[in-house]
PDB file of C-alpha atoms in Angstrom:
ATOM      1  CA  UNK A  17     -67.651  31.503 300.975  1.00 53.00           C
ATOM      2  CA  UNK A  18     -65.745  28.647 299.365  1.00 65.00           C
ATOM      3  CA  UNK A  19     -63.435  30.116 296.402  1.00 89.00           C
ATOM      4  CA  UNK A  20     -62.475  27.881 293.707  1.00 93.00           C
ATOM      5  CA  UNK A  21     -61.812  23.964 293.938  1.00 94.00           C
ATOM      6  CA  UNK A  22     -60.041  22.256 291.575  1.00 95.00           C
ATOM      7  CA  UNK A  23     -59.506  18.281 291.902  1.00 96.00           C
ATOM      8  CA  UNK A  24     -57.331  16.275 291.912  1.00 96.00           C
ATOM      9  CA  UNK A  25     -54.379  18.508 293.257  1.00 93.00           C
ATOM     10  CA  UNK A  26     -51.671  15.770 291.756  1.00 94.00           C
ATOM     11  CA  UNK A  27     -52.297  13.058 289.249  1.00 95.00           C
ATOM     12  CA  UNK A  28     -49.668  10.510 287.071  1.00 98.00           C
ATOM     13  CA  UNK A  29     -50.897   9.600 283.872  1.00 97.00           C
ATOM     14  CA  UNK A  30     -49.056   7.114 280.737  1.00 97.00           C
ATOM     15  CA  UNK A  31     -49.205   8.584 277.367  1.00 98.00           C
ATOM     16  CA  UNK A  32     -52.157   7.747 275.327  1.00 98.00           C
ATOM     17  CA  UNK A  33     -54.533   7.453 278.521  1.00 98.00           C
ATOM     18  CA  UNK A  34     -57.040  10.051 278.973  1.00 98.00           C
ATOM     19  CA  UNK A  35     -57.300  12.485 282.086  1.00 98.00           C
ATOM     20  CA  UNK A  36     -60.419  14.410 283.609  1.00 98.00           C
ATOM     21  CA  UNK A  37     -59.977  17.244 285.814  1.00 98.00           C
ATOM     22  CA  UNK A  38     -62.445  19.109 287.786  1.00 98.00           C
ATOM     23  CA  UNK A  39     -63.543  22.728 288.666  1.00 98.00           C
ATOM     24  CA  UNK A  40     -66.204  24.115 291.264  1.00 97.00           C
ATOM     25  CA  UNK A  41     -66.758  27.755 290.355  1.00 96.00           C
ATOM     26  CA  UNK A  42     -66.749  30.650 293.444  1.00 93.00           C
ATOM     27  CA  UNK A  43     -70.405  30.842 294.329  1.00 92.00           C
ATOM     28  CA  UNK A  44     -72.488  33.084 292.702  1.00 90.00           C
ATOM     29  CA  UNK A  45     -69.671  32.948 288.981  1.00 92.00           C
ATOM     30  CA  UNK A  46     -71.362  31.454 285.915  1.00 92.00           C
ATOM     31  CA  UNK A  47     -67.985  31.410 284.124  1.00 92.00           C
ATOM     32  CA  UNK A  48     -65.128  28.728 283.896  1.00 95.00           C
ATOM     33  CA  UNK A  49     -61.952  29.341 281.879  1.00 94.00           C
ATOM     34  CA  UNK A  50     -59.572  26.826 281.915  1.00 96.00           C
ATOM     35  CA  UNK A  51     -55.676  27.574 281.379  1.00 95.00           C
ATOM     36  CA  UNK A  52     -52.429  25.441 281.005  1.00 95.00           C
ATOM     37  CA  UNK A  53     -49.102  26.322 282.486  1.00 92.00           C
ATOM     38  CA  UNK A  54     -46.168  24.301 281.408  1.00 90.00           C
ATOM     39  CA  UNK A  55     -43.152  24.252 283.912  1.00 85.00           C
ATOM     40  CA  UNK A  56     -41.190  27.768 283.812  1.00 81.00           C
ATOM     41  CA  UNK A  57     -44.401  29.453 281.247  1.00 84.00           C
ATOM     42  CA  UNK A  58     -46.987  31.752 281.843  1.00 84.00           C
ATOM     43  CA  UNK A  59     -50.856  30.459 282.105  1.00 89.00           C
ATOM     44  CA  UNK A  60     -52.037  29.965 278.230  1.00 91.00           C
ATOM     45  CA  UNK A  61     -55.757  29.713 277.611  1.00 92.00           C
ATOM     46  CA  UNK A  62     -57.821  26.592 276.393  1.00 95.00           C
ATOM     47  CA  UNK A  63     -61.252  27.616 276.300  1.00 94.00           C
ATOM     48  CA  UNK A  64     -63.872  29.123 278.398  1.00 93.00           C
ATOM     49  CA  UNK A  65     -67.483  27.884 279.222  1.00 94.00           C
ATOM     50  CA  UNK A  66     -70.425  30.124 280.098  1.00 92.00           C
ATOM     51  CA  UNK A  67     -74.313  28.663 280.069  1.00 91.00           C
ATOM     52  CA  UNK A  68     -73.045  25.142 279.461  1.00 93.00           C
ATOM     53  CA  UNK A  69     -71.547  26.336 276.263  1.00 93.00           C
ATOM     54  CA  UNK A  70     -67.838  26.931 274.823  1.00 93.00           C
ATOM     55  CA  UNK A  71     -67.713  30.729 274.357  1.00 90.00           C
ATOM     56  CA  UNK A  72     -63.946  31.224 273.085  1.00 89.00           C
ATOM     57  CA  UNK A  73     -61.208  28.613 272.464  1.00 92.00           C
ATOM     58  CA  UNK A  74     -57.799  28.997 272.157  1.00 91.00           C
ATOM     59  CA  UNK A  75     -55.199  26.823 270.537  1.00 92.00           C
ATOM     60  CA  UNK A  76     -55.701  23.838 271.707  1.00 96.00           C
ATOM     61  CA  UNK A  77     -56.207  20.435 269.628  1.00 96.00           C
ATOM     62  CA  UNK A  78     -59.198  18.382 269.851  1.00 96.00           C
ATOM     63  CA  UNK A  79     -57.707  16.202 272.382  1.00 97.00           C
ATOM     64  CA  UNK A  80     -58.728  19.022 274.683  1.00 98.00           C
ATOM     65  CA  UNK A  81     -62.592  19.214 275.704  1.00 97.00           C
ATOM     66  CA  UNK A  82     -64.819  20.707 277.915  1.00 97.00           C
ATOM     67  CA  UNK A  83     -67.711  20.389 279.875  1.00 97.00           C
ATOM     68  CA  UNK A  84     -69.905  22.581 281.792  1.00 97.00           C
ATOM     69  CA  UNK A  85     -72.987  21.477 284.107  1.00 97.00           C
ATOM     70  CA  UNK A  86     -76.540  23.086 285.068  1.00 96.00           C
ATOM     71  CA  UNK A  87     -74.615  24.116 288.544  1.00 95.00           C
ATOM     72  CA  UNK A  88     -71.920  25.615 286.797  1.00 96.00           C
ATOM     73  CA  UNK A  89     -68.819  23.547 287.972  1.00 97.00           C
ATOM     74  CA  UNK A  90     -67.088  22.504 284.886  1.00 98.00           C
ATOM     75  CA  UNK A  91     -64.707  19.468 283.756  1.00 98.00           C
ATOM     76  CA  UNK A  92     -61.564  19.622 281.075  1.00 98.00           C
ATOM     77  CA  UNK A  93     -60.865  16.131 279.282  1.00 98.00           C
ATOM     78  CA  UNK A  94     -57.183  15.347 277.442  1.00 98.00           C
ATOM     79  CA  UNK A  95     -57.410  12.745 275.187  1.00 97.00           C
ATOM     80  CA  UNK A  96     -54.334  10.476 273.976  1.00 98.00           C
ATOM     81  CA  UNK A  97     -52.219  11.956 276.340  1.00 98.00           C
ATOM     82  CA  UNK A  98     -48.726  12.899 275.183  1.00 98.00           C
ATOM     83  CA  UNK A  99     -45.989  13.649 277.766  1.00 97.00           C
ATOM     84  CA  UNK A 100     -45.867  17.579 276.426  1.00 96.00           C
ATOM     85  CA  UNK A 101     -49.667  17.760 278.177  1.00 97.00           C
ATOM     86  CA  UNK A 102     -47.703  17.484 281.999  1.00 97.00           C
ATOM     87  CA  UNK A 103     -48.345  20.912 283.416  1.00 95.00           C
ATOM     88  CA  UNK A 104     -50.264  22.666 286.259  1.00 94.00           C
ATOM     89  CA  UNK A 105     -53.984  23.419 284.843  1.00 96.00           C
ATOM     90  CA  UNK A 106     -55.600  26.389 285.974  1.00 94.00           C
ATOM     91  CA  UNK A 107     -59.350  26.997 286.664  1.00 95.00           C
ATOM     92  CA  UNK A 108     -60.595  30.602 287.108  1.00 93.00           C
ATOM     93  CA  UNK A 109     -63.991  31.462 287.796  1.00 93.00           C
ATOM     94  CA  UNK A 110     -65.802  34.725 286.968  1.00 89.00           C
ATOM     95  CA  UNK A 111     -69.681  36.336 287.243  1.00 86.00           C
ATOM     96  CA  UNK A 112     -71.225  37.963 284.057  1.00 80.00           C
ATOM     97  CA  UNK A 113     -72.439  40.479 286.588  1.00 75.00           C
ATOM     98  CA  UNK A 114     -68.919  41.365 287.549  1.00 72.00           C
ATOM     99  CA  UNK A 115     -66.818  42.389 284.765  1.00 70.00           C
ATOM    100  CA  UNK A 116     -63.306  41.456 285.157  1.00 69.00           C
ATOM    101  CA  UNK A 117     -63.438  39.873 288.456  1.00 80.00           C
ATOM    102  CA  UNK A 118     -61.894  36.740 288.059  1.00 86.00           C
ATOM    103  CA  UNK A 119     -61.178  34.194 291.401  1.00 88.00           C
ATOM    104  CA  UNK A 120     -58.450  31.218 290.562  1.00 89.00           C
ATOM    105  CA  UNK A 121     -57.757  28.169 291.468  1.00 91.00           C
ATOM    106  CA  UNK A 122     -55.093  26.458 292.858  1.00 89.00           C
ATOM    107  CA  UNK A 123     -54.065  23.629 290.070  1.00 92.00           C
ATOM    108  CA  UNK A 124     -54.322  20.510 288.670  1.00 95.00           C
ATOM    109  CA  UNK A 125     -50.999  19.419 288.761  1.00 94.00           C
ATOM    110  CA  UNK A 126     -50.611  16.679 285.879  1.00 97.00           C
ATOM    111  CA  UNK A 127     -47.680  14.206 285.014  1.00 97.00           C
ATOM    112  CA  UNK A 128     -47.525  12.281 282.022  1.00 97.00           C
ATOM    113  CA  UNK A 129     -44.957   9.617 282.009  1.00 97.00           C
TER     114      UNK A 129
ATOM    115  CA  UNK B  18     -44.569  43.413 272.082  1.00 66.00           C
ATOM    116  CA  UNK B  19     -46.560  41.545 274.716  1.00 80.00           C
ATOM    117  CA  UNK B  20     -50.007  42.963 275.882  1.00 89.00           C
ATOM    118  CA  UNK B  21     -48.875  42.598 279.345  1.00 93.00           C
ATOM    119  CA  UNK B  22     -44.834  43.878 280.439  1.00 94.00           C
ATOM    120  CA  UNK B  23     -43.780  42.859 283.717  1.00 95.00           C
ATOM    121  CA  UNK B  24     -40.205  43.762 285.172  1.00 96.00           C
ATOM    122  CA  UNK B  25     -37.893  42.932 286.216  1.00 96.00           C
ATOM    123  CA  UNK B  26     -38.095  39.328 285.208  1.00 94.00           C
ATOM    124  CA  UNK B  27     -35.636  38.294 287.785  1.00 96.00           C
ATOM    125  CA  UNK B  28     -34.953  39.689 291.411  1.00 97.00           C
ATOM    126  CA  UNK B  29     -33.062  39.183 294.379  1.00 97.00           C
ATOM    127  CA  UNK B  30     -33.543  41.236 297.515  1.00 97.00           C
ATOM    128  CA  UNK B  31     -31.740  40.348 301.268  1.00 97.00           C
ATOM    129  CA  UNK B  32     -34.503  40.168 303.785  1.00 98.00           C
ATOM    130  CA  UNK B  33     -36.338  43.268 305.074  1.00 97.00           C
ATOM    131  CA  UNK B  34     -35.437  45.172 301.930  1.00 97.00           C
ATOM    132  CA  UNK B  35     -38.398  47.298 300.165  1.00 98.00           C
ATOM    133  CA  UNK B  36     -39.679  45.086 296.915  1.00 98.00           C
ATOM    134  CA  UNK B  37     -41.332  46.991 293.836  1.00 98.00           C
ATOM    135  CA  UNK B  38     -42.613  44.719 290.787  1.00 98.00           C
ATOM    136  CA  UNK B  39     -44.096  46.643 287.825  1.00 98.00           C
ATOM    137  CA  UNK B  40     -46.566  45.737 285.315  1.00 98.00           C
ATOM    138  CA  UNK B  41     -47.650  47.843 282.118  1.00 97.00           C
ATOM    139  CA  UNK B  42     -50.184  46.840 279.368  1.00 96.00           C
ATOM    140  CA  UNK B  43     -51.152  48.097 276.507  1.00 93.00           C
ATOM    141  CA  UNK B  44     -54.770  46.960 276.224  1.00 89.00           C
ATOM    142  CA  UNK B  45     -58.284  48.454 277.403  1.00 89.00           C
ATOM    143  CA  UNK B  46     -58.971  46.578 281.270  1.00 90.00           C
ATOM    144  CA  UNK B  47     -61.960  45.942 283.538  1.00 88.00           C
ATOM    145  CA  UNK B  48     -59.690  44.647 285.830  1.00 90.00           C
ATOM    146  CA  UNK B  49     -55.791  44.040 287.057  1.00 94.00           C
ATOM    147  CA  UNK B  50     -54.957  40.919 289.276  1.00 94.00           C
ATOM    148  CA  UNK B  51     -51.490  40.257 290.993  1.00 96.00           C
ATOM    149  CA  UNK B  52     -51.160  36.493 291.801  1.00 94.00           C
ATOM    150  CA  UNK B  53     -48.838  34.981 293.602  1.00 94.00           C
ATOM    151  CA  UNK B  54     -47.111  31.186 292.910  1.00 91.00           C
ATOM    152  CA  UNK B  55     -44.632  29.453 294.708  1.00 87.00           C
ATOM    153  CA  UNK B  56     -42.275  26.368 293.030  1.00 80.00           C
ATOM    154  CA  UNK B  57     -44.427  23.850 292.097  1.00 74.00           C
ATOM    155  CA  UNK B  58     -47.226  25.408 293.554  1.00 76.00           C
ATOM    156  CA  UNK B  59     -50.643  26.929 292.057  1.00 78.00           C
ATOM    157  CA  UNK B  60     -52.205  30.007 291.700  1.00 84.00           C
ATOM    158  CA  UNK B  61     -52.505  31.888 294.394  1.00 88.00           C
ATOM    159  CA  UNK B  62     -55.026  35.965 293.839  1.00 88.00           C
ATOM    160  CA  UNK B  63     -53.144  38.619 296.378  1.00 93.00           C
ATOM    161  CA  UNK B  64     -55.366  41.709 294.494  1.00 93.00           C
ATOM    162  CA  UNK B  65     -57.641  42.650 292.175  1.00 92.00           C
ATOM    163  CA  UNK B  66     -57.714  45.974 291.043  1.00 92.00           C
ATOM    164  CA  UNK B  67     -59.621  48.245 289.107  1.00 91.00           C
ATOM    165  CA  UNK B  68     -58.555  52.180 290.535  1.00 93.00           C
ATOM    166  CA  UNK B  69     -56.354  53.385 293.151  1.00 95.00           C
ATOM    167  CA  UNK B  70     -54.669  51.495 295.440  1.00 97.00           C
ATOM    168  CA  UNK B  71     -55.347  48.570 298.189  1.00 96.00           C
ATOM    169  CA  UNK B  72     -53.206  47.058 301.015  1.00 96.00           C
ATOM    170  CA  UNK B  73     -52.880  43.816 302.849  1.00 94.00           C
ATOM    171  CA  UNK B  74     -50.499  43.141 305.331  1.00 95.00           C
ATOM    172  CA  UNK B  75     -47.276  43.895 304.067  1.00 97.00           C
ATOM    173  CA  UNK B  76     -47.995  44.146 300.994  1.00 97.00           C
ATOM    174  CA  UNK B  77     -49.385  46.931 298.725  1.00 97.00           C
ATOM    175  CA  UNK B  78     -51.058  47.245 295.189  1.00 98.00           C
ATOM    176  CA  UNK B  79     -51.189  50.250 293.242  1.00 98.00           C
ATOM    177  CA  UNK B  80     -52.629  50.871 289.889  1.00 97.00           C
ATOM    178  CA  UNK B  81     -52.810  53.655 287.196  1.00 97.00           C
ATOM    179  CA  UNK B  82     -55.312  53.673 284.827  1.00 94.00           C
ATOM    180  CA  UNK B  83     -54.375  56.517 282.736  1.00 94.00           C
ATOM    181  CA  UNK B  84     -50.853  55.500 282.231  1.00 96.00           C
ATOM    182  CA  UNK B  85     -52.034  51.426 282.194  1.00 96.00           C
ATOM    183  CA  UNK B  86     -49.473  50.682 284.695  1.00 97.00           C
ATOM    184  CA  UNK B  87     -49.568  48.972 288.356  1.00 98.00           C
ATOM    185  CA  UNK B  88     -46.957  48.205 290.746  1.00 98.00           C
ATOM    186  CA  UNK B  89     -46.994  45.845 293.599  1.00 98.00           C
ATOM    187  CA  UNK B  90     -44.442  46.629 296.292  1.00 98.00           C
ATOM    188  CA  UNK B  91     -43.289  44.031 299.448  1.00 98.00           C
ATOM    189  CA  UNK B  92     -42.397  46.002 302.669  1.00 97.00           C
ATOM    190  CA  UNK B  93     -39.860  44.491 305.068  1.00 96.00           C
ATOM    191  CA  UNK B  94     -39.479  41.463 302.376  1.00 97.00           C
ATOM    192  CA  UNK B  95     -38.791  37.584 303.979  1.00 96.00           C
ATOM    193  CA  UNK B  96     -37.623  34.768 302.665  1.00 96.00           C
ATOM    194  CA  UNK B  97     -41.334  33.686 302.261  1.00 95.00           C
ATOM    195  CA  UNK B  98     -42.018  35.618 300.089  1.00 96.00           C
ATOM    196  CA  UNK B  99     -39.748  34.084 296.931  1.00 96.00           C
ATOM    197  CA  UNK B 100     -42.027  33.237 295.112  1.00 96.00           C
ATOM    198  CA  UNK B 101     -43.048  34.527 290.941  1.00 95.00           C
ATOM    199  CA  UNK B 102     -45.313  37.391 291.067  1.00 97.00           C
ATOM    200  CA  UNK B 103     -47.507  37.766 287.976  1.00 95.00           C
ATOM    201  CA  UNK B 104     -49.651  40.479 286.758  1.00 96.00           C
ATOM    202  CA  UNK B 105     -53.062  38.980 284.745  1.00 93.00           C
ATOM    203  CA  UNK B 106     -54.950  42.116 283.209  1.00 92.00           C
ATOM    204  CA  UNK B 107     -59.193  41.434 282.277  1.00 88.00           C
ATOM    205  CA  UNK B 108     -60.023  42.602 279.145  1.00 84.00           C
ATOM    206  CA  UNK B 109     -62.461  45.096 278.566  1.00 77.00           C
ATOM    207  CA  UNK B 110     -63.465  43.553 274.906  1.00 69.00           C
ATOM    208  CA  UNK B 111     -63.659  40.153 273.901  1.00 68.00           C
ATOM    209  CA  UNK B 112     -61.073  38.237 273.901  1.00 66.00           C
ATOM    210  CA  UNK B 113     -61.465  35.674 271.147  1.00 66.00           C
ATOM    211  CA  UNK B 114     -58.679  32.854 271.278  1.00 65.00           C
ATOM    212  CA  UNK B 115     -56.691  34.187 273.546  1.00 67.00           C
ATOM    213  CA  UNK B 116     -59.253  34.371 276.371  1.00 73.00           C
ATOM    214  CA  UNK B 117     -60.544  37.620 278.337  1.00 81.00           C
ATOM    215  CA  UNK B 118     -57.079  37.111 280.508  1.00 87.00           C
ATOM    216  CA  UNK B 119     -53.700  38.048 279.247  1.00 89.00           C
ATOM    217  CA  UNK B 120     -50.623  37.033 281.681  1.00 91.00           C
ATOM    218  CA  UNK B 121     -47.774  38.652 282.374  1.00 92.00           C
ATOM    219  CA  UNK B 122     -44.721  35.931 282.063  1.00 90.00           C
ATOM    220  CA  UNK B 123     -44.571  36.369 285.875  1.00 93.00           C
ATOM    221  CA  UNK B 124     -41.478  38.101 288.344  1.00 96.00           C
ATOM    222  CA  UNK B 125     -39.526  35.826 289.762  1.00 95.00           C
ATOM    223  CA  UNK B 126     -38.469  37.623 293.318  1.00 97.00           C
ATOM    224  CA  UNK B 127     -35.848  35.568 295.769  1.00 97.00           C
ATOM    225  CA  UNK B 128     -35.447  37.040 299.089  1.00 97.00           C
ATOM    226  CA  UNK B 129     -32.301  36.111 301.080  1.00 97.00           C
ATOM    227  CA  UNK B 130     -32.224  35.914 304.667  1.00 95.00           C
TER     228      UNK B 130
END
């Protein structure tokens, strides 16, 4: 039972260019939350997408959008990079059914030069 | 005062020594998780708990839900396992903007040989 994939692993961006990053849920999770963890920080939260839909943001500009699909996997798209984006984003998967159970990721690691 | 308290923020052990990391929080839970990340590396889920205790290998995750505390302890510690330790508690109630997670800001644990 595959956990959860995140691609790429690594990826060099310039500033201003824009950046997609992927997420394949755990099987049987309907959930995606996405989270950013700058070098030497703890994991902050961007937003979170259940049935296609954002559920709950945090504070994060505009620049930073979501997407989830019919099969649950979900993309997050940075816009106008700036270098203060570089970190290692986080995907975490969980099931409506299961309350609390959450299954991570291993990172995006992203480098904006 | 953060949701989530992890200590000590910093530790250094010589190999084989006993290892105890301690989290407390201060909000309702479905859910504890201890992850595990190494430098420059992503997230990787040792536990989830939501009562007692569990075990794998050498290492060992307790939890209290009365006094909202957990510990994770490292028997016969080894250099592999420096790494930062962080405690990620699921909220019972909606999280809003700050997502359903809340992170500790993570243990940093060095283990000489």
């Amino acid at each position: 039972d595959a956990g959860v994939t995140q691609s790429p692993t690594h990826l060099i961006k310039t500033r201003g260019q824009q950046v997609t990053l992927r997420c394949s849920p755990k099987s049987g999770h309907d959930t995606v939350s996405w989270y950013q963890q700058a070098l030497g920080q703890g994991p902050q939260f961007i937003f979170q997408y259940y049935e296609e839909e954002e559920r709950q943001r945090g504070n994060f500009p505009d620049r930073f959008s979501g997407h989830q699909f019919p099969n649950y996997s979900s993309e997050l798209n940075v816009n106008a990079l700036l270098l203060g984006d570089s970190a290692l984003y986080l995907c975490a998967s969980s099931s409506t059914n299961r309350v609390g159970g959450y299954t991570f990721g291993s990172g995006t690691r992203l480098t904006v030069v | 005062k953060n949701e989530v308290e992890q200590s000590p923020q910093n530790l250094t052990a010589q190999e084989g020594e006993f290892i105890t990391i301690n989290c407390s929080y201060s909000v309702g839970i479905s859910a504890l998780h201890w992850l595990q990340q190494h430098p420059g590396g992503g997230i990787v889920s040792l536990f989830m708990l939501s009562s007692g205790k569990k075990k794998h290998g050498r290492l060992i995750a307790t939890i209290n839900i009365q006094e909202k505390h957990s510990s994770l302890h490292i028997t016969a510690s080894h250099p592999r396992d420096s790494a930062v330790y962080i405690c990620a508690v699921a909220r019972m109630n909606y999280g809003g903007s700050q997502g359903n997670l809340i992170f500790g800001k993570g243990t940093k644990l060095s283990v000489k040989p």
